Amino acid sequence: MKIAVLTGAGISAESGLKTFRDSNGLWEGHDVMEVASPEGFEKNPALVLDFYNQRRQQLLEVTPNAAHLALAQLETHHEVVIITQNVDDLHERAGSTRIIHLHGELLKVRSTFDENLVMDWKKDLNLGDYCEHNHQLRPHIVWFGEAVPMIEVAADLVAAADCILIIGTSMQVYPAAGLIQYASANTPAYFVDPNPSLSSSDQLTVLAEKATTGVPKVISQLLKH
Ligand code: APR
């Protein structure tokens, strides 16, 4: 089966990475537009770079959890694509091989002069870190108000899927949240989230529980097919 997996911050919560909108979430301590928008970067680049430096440092200290690992296992029997809103590399480290990062990647940076000039970057990024054209480097993250280049590819993959998994997302940020609309009417879907924003229907099975318990349950079902 072709399986499209839509993941959000909730799948990485039990690895120790904060989500955005849960209590004590990332957006509680920050003004989103100050630290995750082109205007914010223009106004106070050092603040933005520090916000991502802190998240990058923390990412290097955490590890994938049972949900990430179960998804990687799914590839042994099915054609799986992970379409994630997350900028962490936990799906990669868990062993998944087809991953689309709709909102960019924390361990990459790019030139402010040429957006196609992207490079791996695991250390702090500071003012004065320039690309080969002598322009400031920025996090390779899709900020609020910026285009989501991979959304069409993701929509086609959801439309072509025989089964959809949605894990750990509040479904509040578009266009990512709208992807589920591309699934054909009779495509079965599973939603794993302790506070699910969707309710069960004929096609949708909701597991109102944490990713590390709910995802392995769904995967063991799908590995029986
Ligand atoms: N297991 C599964 N889901 C969880 C867990 C857990 N242990 N803990 C929390 N969740 C769920 C919450 O119930 C919520 O539905 O994860 C979801 C987190 O929602 P958000 O914090 O809004 O994260 P996300 O949906 O990924 O945000 C989407 O918004 O701020 C932007 O670009 C940012 O990619 C992000 C996008």
Short mmCIF file of C-alpha atoms and ligand atoms in Angstrom, two decimals:
data_model
loop_
_atom_site.label_atom_id
_atom_site.label_comp_id
_atom_site.label_asym_id
_atom_site.label_seq_id
_atom_site.Cartn_x
_atom_site.Cartn_y
_atom_site.Cartn_z
CA MET A 1 0.00 0.00 0.00
CA LYS A 2 0.93 3.62 -0.57
CA ILE A 3 0.83 5.30 2.86
CA ALA A 4 1.07 9.07 3.35
CA VAL A 5 1.98 10.11 6.91
CA LEU A 6 1.30 13.70 8.02
CA THR A 7 3.22 14.54 11.19
CA GLY A 8 3.36 17.61 13.42
CA ALA A 9 5.19 18.70 16.54
CA GLY A 10 3.29 16.20 18.69
CA ILE A 11 5.24 13.23 17.30
CA SER A 12 8.44 14.77 18.64
CA ALA A 13 6.96 15.82 22.02
CA GLU A 14 7.97 12.60 23.78
CA SER A 15 11.50 13.00 22.48
CA GLY A 16 11.60 16.18 24.56
CA LEU A 17 10.98 18.83 21.87
CA LYS A 18 8.32 21.40 22.72
CA THR A 19 5.23 21.65 20.57
CA PHE A 20 3.97 25.09 19.57
CA ARG A 21 0.46 25.38 20.95
CA ASP A 22 0.33 23.09 23.95
CA SER A 23 0.64 24.70 27.40
CA ASN A 24 4.26 25.84 27.86
CA GLY A 25 4.62 25.54 24.09
CA LEU A 26 7.16 27.35 21.96
CA TRP A 27 4.81 30.15 21.00
CA GLU A 28 3.98 30.84 24.65
CA GLY A 29 7.40 32.31 25.30
CA HIS A 30 7.73 34.12 22.00
CA ASP A 31 5.94 36.46 19.64
CA VAL A 32 5.66 34.29 16.53
CA MET A 33 6.04 37.24 14.19
CA GLU A 34 9.22 38.35 16.02
CA VAL A 35 11.06 35.04 15.77
CA ALA A 36 9.47 33.18 12.81
CA SER A 37 8.74 35.73 10.07
CA PRO A 38 10.79 37.57 7.42
CA GLU A 39 9.77 40.89 9.03
CA GLY A 40 11.09 39.69 12.37
CA PHE A 41 14.38 38.63 10.80
CA GLU A 42 14.66 42.00 9.07
CA LYS A 43 13.95 43.90 12.31
CA ASN A 44 16.07 41.86 14.75
CA PRO A 45 18.10 39.12 13.04
CA ALA A 46 20.12 38.35 16.18
CA LEU A 47 16.91 37.52 18.12
CA VAL A 48 15.73 35.20 15.34
CA LEU A 49 19.12 33.51 14.98
CA ASP A 50 19.25 32.97 18.76
CA PHE A 51 15.74 31.41 18.77
CA TYR A 52 16.82 28.85 16.16
CA ASN A 53 20.27 28.34 17.76
CA GLN A 54 18.55 27.29 20.99
CA ARG A 55 16.24 24.86 19.14
CA ARG A 56 19.13 23.46 17.08
CA GLN A 57 21.26 22.89 20.21
CA GLN A 58 18.37 21.07 21.88
CA LEU A 59 17.70 18.94 18.79
CA LEU A 60 21.26 17.62 18.90
CA GLU A 61 20.58 16.34 22.44
CA VAL A 62 17.33 14.41 21.85
CA THR A 63 16.62 11.14 20.05
CA PRO A 64 13.77 9.65 17.99
CA ASN A 65 10.99 8.00 20.00
CA ALA A 66 8.96 4.78 19.50
CA ALA A 67 6.57 6.59 17.14
CA HIS A 68 9.34 7.70 14.77
CA LEU A 69 10.85 4.20 14.91
CA ALA A 70 7.50 2.48 14.23
CA LEU A 71 7.00 4.65 11.15
CA ALA A 72 10.43 3.63 9.87
CA GLN A 73 9.42 -0.04 10.35
CA LEU A 74 6.36 0.54 8.15
CA GLU A 75 8.70 0.88 5.15
CA THR A 76 9.51 -2.83 5.32
CA HIS A 77 6.05 -3.66 3.97
CA HIS A 78 4.60 -0.53 2.41
CA GLU A 79 5.49 2.44 0.22
CA VAL A 80 5.63 5.21 2.82
CA VAL A 81 6.14 8.97 2.50
CA ILE A 82 6.42 11.16 5.59
CA ILE A 83 5.04 14.66 5.00
CA THR A 84 6.09 16.54 8.10
CA GLN A 85 5.58 20.08 9.38
CA ASN A 86 8.49 19.45 11.73
CA VAL A 87 11.92 20.92 11.15
CA ASP A 88 13.69 18.33 13.32
CA ASP A 89 15.59 15.37 11.82
CA LEU A 90 14.07 12.70 14.07
CA HIS A 91 12.29 10.92 11.20
CA GLU A 92 15.63 10.70 9.36
CA ARG A 93 17.45 9.47 12.44
CA ALA A 94 14.72 6.86 13.07
CA GLY A 95 15.39 5.43 9.58
CA SER A 96 12.54 6.76 7.44
CA THR A 97 13.82 7.33 3.91
CA ARG A 98 11.15 9.39 2.08
CA ILE A 99 10.55 12.62 4.00
CA ILE A 100 9.12 15.94 2.86
CA HIS A 101 9.78 18.84 5.24
CA LEU A 102 6.98 21.30 4.43
CA HIS A 103 8.36 23.92 6.81
CA GLY A 104 12.10 23.43 6.24
CA GLU A 105 14.88 21.87 8.27
CA LEU A 106 16.55 23.12 11.46
CA LEU A 107 19.90 21.50 10.55
CA LYS A 108 20.14 23.42 7.27
CA VAL A 109 20.78 27.08 6.45
CA ARG A 110 20.55 29.06 3.22
CA SER A 111 21.84 32.21 1.62
CA THR A 112 19.73 35.37 1.90
CA PHE A 113 21.02 36.15 -1.60
CA ASP A 114 20.17 32.86 -3.33
CA GLU A 115 17.46 30.75 -1.69
CA ASN A 116 18.62 27.70 -3.62
CA LEU A 117 22.02 27.86 -1.93
CA VAL A 118 21.27 25.51 0.99
CA MET A 119 23.83 23.78 3.21
CA ASP A 120 23.94 21.47 6.23
CA TRP A 121 24.57 23.36 9.47
CA LYS A 122 24.71 21.82 12.93
CA LYS A 123 26.37 24.63 14.92
CA ASP A 124 25.11 28.05 15.98
CA LEU A 125 24.32 30.47 13.14
CA ASN A 126 25.32 34.04 13.90
CA LEU A 127 25.41 37.46 12.27
CA GLY A 128 28.49 37.53 10.04
CA ASP A 129 28.10 33.89 8.94
CA TYR A 130 28.01 34.57 5.19
CA CYS A 131 27.43 32.45 2.08
CA GLU A 132 29.99 32.27 -0.75
CA HIS A 133 28.41 35.42 -2.24
CA ASN A 134 29.14 37.24 1.03
CA HIS A 135 25.49 37.49 2.09
CA GLN A 136 24.13 36.60 5.54
CA LEU A 137 23.00 32.99 6.02
CA ARG A 138 19.51 32.34 7.47
CA PRO A 139 17.74 29.27 8.87
CA HIS A 140 16.32 27.04 6.08
CA ILE A 141 12.88 27.33 7.67
CA VAL A 142 9.56 28.39 6.08
CA TRP A 143 8.54 31.41 8.14
CA PHE A 144 5.01 32.73 8.55
CA GLY A 145 4.01 34.50 5.37
CA GLU A 146 6.51 32.61 3.22
CA ALA A 147 5.61 30.11 0.49
CA VAL A 148 5.51 26.35 1.22
CA PRO A 149 7.35 25.11 -1.90
CA MET A 150 6.57 21.40 -1.42
CA ILE A 151 2.81 21.73 -0.84
CA GLU A 152 1.78 20.67 -4.38
CA VAL A 153 4.03 17.60 -4.27
CA ALA A 154 2.56 16.74 -0.85
CA ALA A 155 -1.02 17.17 -2.07
CA ASP A 156 -0.40 14.80 -5.00
CA LEU A 157 1.08 12.20 -2.63
CA VAL A 158 -1.95 12.45 -0.30
CA ALA A 159 -4.31 12.12 -3.28
CA ALA A 160 -2.46 8.99 -4.46
CA ALA A 161 -2.31 7.35 -1.01
CA ASP A 162 -4.22 4.15 -0.15
CA CYS A 163 -4.05 5.06 3.55
CA ILE A 164 -3.33 8.26 5.50
CA LEU A 165 -1.84 8.62 8.98
CA ILE A 166 -2.07 11.95 10.82
CA ILE A 167 0.07 12.20 13.92
CA GLY A 168 0.51 14.98 16.48
CA THR A 169 -0.72 18.08 14.69
CA SER A 170 -3.30 20.65 15.76
CA MET A 171 -4.28 21.08 12.08
CA GLN A 172 -4.29 24.86 12.59
CA VAL A 173 -1.65 26.00 10.13
CA TYR A 174 -2.45 26.11 6.40
CA PRO A 175 -1.68 25.01 3.76
CA ALA A 176 -0.37 21.91 5.65
CA ALA A 177 -3.62 21.52 7.58
CA GLY A 178 -5.56 21.39 4.32
CA LEU A 179 -3.68 18.39 2.92
CA ILE A 180 -6.18 15.88 4.30
CA GLN A 181 -8.78 17.32 1.89
CA TYR A 182 -6.81 15.84 -1.02
CA ALA A 183 -7.42 12.26 0.14
CA SER A 184 -10.14 10.54 -1.89
CA ALA A 185 -13.41 10.04 -0.03
CA ASN A 186 -12.97 6.35 0.68
CA THR A 187 -9.29 6.43 1.72
CA PRO A 188 -8.96 5.08 5.27
CA ALA A 189 -7.19 7.39 7.70
CA TYR A 190 -5.89 7.19 11.27
CA PHE A 191 -5.36 10.20 13.58
CA VAL A 192 -3.14 9.82 16.65
CA ASP A 193 -3.22 12.76 19.07
CA PRO A 194 -4.09 13.01 22.83
CA ASN A 195 -6.27 16.06 22.07
CA PRO A 196 -7.51 15.25 18.57
CA SER A 197 -8.93 18.13 16.53
CA LEU A 198 -10.83 15.72 14.27
CA SER A 199 -13.52 13.22 15.29
CA SER A 200 -13.90 9.62 14.12
CA SER A 201 -15.95 8.92 11.00
CA ASP A 202 -16.48 6.01 8.60
CA GLN A 203 -13.07 6.66 7.04
CA LEU A 204 -11.24 8.17 10.02
CA THR A 205 -10.14 6.21 13.10
CA VAL A 206 -9.07 8.53 15.92
CA LEU A 207 -6.73 7.25 18.65
CA ALA A 208 -6.88 9.90 21.38
CA GLU A 209 -3.53 8.99 22.85
CA LYS A 210 0.18 9.82 22.74
CA ALA A 211 2.23 9.01 19.67
CA THR A 212 4.50 6.47 21.39
CA THR A 213 1.51 4.28 22.28
CA GLY A 214 -0.92 5.07 19.46
CA VAL A 215 1.43 4.93 16.47
CA PRO A 216 2.83 1.44 17.19
CA LYS A 217 -0.78 0.20 17.50
CA VAL A 218 -1.66 1.57 14.05
CA ILE A 219 1.57 0.28 12.54
CA SER A 220 1.03 -3.24 13.86
CA GLN A 221 -2.42 -3.20 12.20
CA LEU A 222 -0.95 -2.01 8.90
CA LEU A 223 1.88 -4.53 8.96
CA LYS A 224 -0.74 -7.28 8.98
CA HIS A 225 -2.04 -6.17 5.55
N1 APR B 1 1.77 12.59 21.03
C1 APR B 1 1.00 12.97 19.98
N2 APR B 1 0.50 14.21 19.82
C2 APR B 1 0.80 15.11 20.79
C3 APR B 1 1.58 14.79 21.92
C4 APR B 1 2.09 13.47 22.02
N3 APR B 1 2.83 13.08 23.06
N4 APR B 1 1.69 15.91 22.70
C5 APR B 1 0.98 16.88 22.06
N5 APR B 1 0.44 16.40 20.93
C6 APR B 1 -0.40 17.09 19.94
C7 APR B 1 -1.27 18.21 20.49
O1 APR B 1 -2.48 17.69 21.02
C8 APR B 1 -1.48 19.04 19.24
O2 APR B 1 -2.62 18.58 18.51
O3 APR B 1 0.46 17.69 19.01
C9 APR B 1 -0.21 18.80 18.42
C10 APR B 1 0.74 19.97 18.45
O4 APR B 1 0.12 21.04 17.77
P1 APR B 1 1.00 22.32 17.45
O5 APR B 1 1.79 22.69 18.66
O6 APR B 1 0.08 23.32 16.82
O7 APR B 1 2.06 21.81 16.37
P2 APR B 1 1.83 21.63 14.83
O8 APR B 1 0.42 21.19 14.51
O9 APR B 1 2.92 20.78 14.33
O10 APR B 1 2.04 23.14 14.28
C11 APR B 1 2.03 23.31 12.88
O11 APR B 1 2.62 25.62 13.18
O12 APR B 1 3.85 27.12 14.32
C12 APR B 1 3.76 26.47 13.12
O13 APR B 1 5.48 25.95 11.64
C13 APR B 1 4.97 25.62 12.89
O14 APR B 1 5.07 23.42 11.91
C14 APR B 1 4.40 24.21 12.89
C15 APR B 1 2.96 24.42 12.51
#
